[in-house]
PDB file of C-alpha atoms in Angstrom:
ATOM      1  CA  UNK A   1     -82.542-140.023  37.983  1.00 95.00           C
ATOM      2  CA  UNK A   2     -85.315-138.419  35.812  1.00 98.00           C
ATOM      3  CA  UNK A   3     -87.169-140.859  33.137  1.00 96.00           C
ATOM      4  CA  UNK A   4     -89.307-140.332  30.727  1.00 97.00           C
ATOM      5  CA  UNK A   5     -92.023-142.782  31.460  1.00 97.00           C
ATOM      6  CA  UNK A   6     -93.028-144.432  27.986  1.00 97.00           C
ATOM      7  CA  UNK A   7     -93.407-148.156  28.221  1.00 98.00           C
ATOM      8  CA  UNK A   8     -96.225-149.691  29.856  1.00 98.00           C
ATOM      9  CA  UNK A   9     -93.944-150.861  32.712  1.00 98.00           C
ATOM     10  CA  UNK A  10     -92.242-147.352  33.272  1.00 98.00           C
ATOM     11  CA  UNK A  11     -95.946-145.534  33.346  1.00 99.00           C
ATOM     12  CA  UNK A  12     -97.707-147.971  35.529  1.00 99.00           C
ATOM     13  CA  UNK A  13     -94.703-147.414  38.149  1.00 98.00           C
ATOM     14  CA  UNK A  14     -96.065-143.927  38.753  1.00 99.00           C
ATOM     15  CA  UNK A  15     -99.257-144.689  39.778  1.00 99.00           C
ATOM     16  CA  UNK A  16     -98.766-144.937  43.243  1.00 99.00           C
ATOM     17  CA  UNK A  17     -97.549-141.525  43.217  1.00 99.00           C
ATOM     18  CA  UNK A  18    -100.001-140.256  40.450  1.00 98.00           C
ATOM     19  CA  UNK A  19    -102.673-141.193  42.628  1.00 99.00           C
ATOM     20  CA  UNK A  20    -102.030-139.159  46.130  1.00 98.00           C
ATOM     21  CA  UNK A  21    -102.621-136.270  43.554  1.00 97.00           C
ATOM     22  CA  UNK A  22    -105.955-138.167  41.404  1.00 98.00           C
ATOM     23  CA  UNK A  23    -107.178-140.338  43.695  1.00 98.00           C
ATOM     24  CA  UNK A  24    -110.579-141.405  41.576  1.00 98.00           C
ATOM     25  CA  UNK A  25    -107.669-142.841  39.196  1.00 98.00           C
ATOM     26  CA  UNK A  26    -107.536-146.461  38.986  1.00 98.00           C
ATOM     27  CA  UNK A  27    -104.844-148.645  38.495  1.00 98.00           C
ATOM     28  CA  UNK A  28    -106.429-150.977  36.277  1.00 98.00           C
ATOM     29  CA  UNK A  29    -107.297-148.071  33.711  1.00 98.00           C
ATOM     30  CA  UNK A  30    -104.375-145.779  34.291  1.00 99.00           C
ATOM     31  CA  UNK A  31    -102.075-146.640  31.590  1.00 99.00           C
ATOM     32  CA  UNK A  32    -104.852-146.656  29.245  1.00 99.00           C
ATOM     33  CA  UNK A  33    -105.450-143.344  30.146  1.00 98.00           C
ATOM     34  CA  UNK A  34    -102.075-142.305  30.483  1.00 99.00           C
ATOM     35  CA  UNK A  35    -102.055-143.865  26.214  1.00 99.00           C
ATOM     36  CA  UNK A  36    -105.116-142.170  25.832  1.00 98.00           C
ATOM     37  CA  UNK A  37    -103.776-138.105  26.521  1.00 98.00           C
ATOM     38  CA  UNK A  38    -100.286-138.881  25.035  1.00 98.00           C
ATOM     39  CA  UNK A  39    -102.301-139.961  21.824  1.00 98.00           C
ATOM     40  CA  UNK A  40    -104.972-137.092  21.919  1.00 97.00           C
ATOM     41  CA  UNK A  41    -102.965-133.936  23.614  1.00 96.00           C
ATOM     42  CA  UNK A  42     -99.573-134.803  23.157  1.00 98.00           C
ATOM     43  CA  UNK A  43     -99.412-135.697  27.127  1.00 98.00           C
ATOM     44  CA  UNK A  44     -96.080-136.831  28.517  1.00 99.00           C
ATOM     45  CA  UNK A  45     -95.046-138.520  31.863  1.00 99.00           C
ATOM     46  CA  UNK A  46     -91.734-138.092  33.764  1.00 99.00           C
ATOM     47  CA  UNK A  47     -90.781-139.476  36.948  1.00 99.00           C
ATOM     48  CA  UNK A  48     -88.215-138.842  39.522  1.00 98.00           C
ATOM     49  CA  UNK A  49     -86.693-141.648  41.088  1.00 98.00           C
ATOM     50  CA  UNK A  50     -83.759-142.317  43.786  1.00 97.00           C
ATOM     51  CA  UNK A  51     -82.637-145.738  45.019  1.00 95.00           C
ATOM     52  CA  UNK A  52     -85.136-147.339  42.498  1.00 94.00           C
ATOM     53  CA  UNK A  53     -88.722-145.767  43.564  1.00 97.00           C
ATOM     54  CA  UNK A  54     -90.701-143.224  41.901  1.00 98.00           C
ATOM     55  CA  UNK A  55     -90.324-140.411  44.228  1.00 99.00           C
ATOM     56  CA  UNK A  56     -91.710-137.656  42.415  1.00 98.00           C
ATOM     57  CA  UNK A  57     -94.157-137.254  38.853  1.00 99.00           C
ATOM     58  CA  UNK A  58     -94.718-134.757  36.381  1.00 98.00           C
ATOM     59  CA  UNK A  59     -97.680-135.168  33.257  1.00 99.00           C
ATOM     60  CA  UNK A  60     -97.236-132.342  30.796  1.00 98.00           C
ATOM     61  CA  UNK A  61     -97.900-131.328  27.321  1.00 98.00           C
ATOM     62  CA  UNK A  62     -96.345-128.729  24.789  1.00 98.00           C
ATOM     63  CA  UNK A  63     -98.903-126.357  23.222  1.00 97.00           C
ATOM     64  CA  UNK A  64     -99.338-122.439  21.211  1.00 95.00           C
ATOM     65  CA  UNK A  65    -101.416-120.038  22.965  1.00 91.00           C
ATOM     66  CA  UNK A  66    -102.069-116.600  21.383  1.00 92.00           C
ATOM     67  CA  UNK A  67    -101.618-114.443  24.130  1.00 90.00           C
ATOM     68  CA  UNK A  68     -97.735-116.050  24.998  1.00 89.00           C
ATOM     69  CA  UNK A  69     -96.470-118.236  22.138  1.00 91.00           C
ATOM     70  CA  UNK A  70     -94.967-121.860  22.856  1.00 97.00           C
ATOM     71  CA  UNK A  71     -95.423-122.859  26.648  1.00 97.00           C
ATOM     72  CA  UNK A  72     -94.910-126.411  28.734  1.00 98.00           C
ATOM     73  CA  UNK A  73     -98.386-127.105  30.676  1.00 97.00           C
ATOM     74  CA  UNK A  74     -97.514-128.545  33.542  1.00 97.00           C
ATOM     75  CA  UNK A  75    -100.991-131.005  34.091  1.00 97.00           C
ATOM     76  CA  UNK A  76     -99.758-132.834  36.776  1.00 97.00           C
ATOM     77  CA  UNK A  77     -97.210-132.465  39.432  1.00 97.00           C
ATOM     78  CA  UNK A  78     -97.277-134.584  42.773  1.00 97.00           C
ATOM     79  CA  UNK A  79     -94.084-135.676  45.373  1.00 97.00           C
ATOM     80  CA  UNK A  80     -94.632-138.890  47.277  1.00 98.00           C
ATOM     81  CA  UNK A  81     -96.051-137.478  50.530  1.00 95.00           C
ATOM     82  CA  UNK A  82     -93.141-139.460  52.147  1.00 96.00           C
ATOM     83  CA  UNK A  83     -90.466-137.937  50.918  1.00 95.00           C
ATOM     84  CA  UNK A  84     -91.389-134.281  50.623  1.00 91.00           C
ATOM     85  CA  UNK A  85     -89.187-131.603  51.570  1.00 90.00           C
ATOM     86  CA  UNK A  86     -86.216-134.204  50.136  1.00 95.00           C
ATOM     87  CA  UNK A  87     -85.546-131.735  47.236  1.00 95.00           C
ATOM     88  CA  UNK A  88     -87.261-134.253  44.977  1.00 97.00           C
ATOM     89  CA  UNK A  89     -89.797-131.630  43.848  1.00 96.00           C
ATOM     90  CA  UNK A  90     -87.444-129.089  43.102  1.00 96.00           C
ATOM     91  CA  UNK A  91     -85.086-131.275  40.921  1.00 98.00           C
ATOM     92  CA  UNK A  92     -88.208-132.274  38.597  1.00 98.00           C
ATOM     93  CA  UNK A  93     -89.344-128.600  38.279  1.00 97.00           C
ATOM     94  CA  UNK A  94     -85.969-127.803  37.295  1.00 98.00           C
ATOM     95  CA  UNK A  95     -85.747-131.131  34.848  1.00 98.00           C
ATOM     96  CA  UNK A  96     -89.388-129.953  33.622  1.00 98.00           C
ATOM     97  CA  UNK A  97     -87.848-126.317  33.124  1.00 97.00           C
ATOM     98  CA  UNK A  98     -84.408-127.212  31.088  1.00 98.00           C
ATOM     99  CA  UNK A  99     -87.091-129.649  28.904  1.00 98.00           C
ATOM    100  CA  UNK A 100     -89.285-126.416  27.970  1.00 98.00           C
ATOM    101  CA  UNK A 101     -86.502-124.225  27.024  1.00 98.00           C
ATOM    102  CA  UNK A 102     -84.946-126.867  24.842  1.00 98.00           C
ATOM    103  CA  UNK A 103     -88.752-127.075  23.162  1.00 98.00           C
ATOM    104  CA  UNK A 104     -88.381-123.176  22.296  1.00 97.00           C
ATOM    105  CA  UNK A 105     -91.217-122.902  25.272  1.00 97.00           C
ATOM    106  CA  UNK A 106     -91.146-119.349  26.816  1.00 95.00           C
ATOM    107  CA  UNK A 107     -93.001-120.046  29.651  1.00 96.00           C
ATOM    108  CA  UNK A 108     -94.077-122.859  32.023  1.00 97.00           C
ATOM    109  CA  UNK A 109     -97.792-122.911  33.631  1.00 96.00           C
ATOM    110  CA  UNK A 110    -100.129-124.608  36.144  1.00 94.00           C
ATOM    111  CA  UNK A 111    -103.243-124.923  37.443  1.00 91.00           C
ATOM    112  CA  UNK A 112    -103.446-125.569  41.151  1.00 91.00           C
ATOM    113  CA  UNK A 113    -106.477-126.382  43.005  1.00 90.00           C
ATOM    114  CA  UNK A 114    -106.906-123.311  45.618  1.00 89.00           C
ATOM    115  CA  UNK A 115    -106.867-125.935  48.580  1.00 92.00           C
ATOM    116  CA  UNK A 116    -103.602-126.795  47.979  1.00 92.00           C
ATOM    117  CA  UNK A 117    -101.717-124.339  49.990  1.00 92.00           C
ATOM    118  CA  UNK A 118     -98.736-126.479  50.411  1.00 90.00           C
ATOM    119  CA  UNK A 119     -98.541-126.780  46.853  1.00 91.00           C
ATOM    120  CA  UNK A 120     -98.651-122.987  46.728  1.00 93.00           C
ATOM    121  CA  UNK A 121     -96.181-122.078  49.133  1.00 94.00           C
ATOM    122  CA  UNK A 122     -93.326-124.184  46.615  1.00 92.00           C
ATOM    123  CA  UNK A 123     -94.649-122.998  43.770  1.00 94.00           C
ATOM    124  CA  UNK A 124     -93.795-119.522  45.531  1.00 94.00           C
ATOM    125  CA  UNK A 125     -90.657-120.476  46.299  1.00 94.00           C
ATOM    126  CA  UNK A 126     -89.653-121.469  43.059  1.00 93.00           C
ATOM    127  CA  UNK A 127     -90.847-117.969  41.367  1.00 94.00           C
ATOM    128  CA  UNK A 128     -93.979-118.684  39.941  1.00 95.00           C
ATOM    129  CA  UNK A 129     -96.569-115.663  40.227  1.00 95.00           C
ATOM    130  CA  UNK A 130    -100.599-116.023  40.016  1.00 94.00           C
ATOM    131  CA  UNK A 131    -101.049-114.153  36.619  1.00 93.00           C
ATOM    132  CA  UNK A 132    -104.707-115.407  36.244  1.00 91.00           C
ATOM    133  CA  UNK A 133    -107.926-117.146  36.976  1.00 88.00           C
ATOM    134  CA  UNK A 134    -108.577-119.996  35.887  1.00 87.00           C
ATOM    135  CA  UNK A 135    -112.637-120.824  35.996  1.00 90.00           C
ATOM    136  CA  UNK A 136    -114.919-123.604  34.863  1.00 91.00           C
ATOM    137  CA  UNK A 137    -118.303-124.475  35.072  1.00 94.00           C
ATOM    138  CA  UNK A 138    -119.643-127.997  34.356  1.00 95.00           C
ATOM    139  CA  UNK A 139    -121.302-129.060  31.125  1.00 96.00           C
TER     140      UNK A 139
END
């Protein structure tokens, strides 16, 4: 089953997974983080979960971008490292997919660290294409 995570309870039950992905997150500040993006960037939390544990999390937000109209930013994406390969992943994606076509999104991206080359291969699998860079620097 796929829930939105909204209450307090519902968010703080993803942290476990959250955190194989963010590990410098903290459970005593998570949910007041979690508050803090859905306030400031419109950030929502959804969470995949079979026989009662989160087995699977997704943090996204809706947003415009001139170059490709309406799109779903996927922010966060993470399968508990126990269950991967279950099909828990692909379910989510798919929820995640169906959620930014009913928003009148057009297209769905991510940004993936280049060290995660598991994370790479599924994204492969599941059609996505590299279609830019993404760089930073540090302020």
């Amino acid at each position: 089953m796929i829930i939105r995570a909204e209450t307090d309870e519902q968010i703080q039950s993803t942290f476990a997974v959250m955190h194989q992905l963010r590990p410098h997150l903290s459970a005593e500040t998570y949910v007041a983080t979690i508050r803090d993006l859905m306030a400031h960037v419109g950030y929502q939390l959804a969470a995949l979960t079979d026989d009662g544990q989160v087995r699977a999390v997704a943090g996204y937000h809706l947003t415009r971008m001139l170059y490709c109209d309406r799109i779903l930013v996927l922010d966060d994406f993470v399968t508990d490292e126990r269950v991967r390969s279950h099909g828990y992943g692909r379910q989510l994606l798919t929820w995640l997919k169906e959620e930014g076509r009913a928003a009148g999104c057009t297209e769905l991206h991510l940004i993936s660290n280049v060290k995660r080359e598991g994370a790479h291969r599924f994204y492969f699998r599941e059609d996505f294409s590299i279609t830019a860079f993404h760089f930073q620097t540090r302020l």
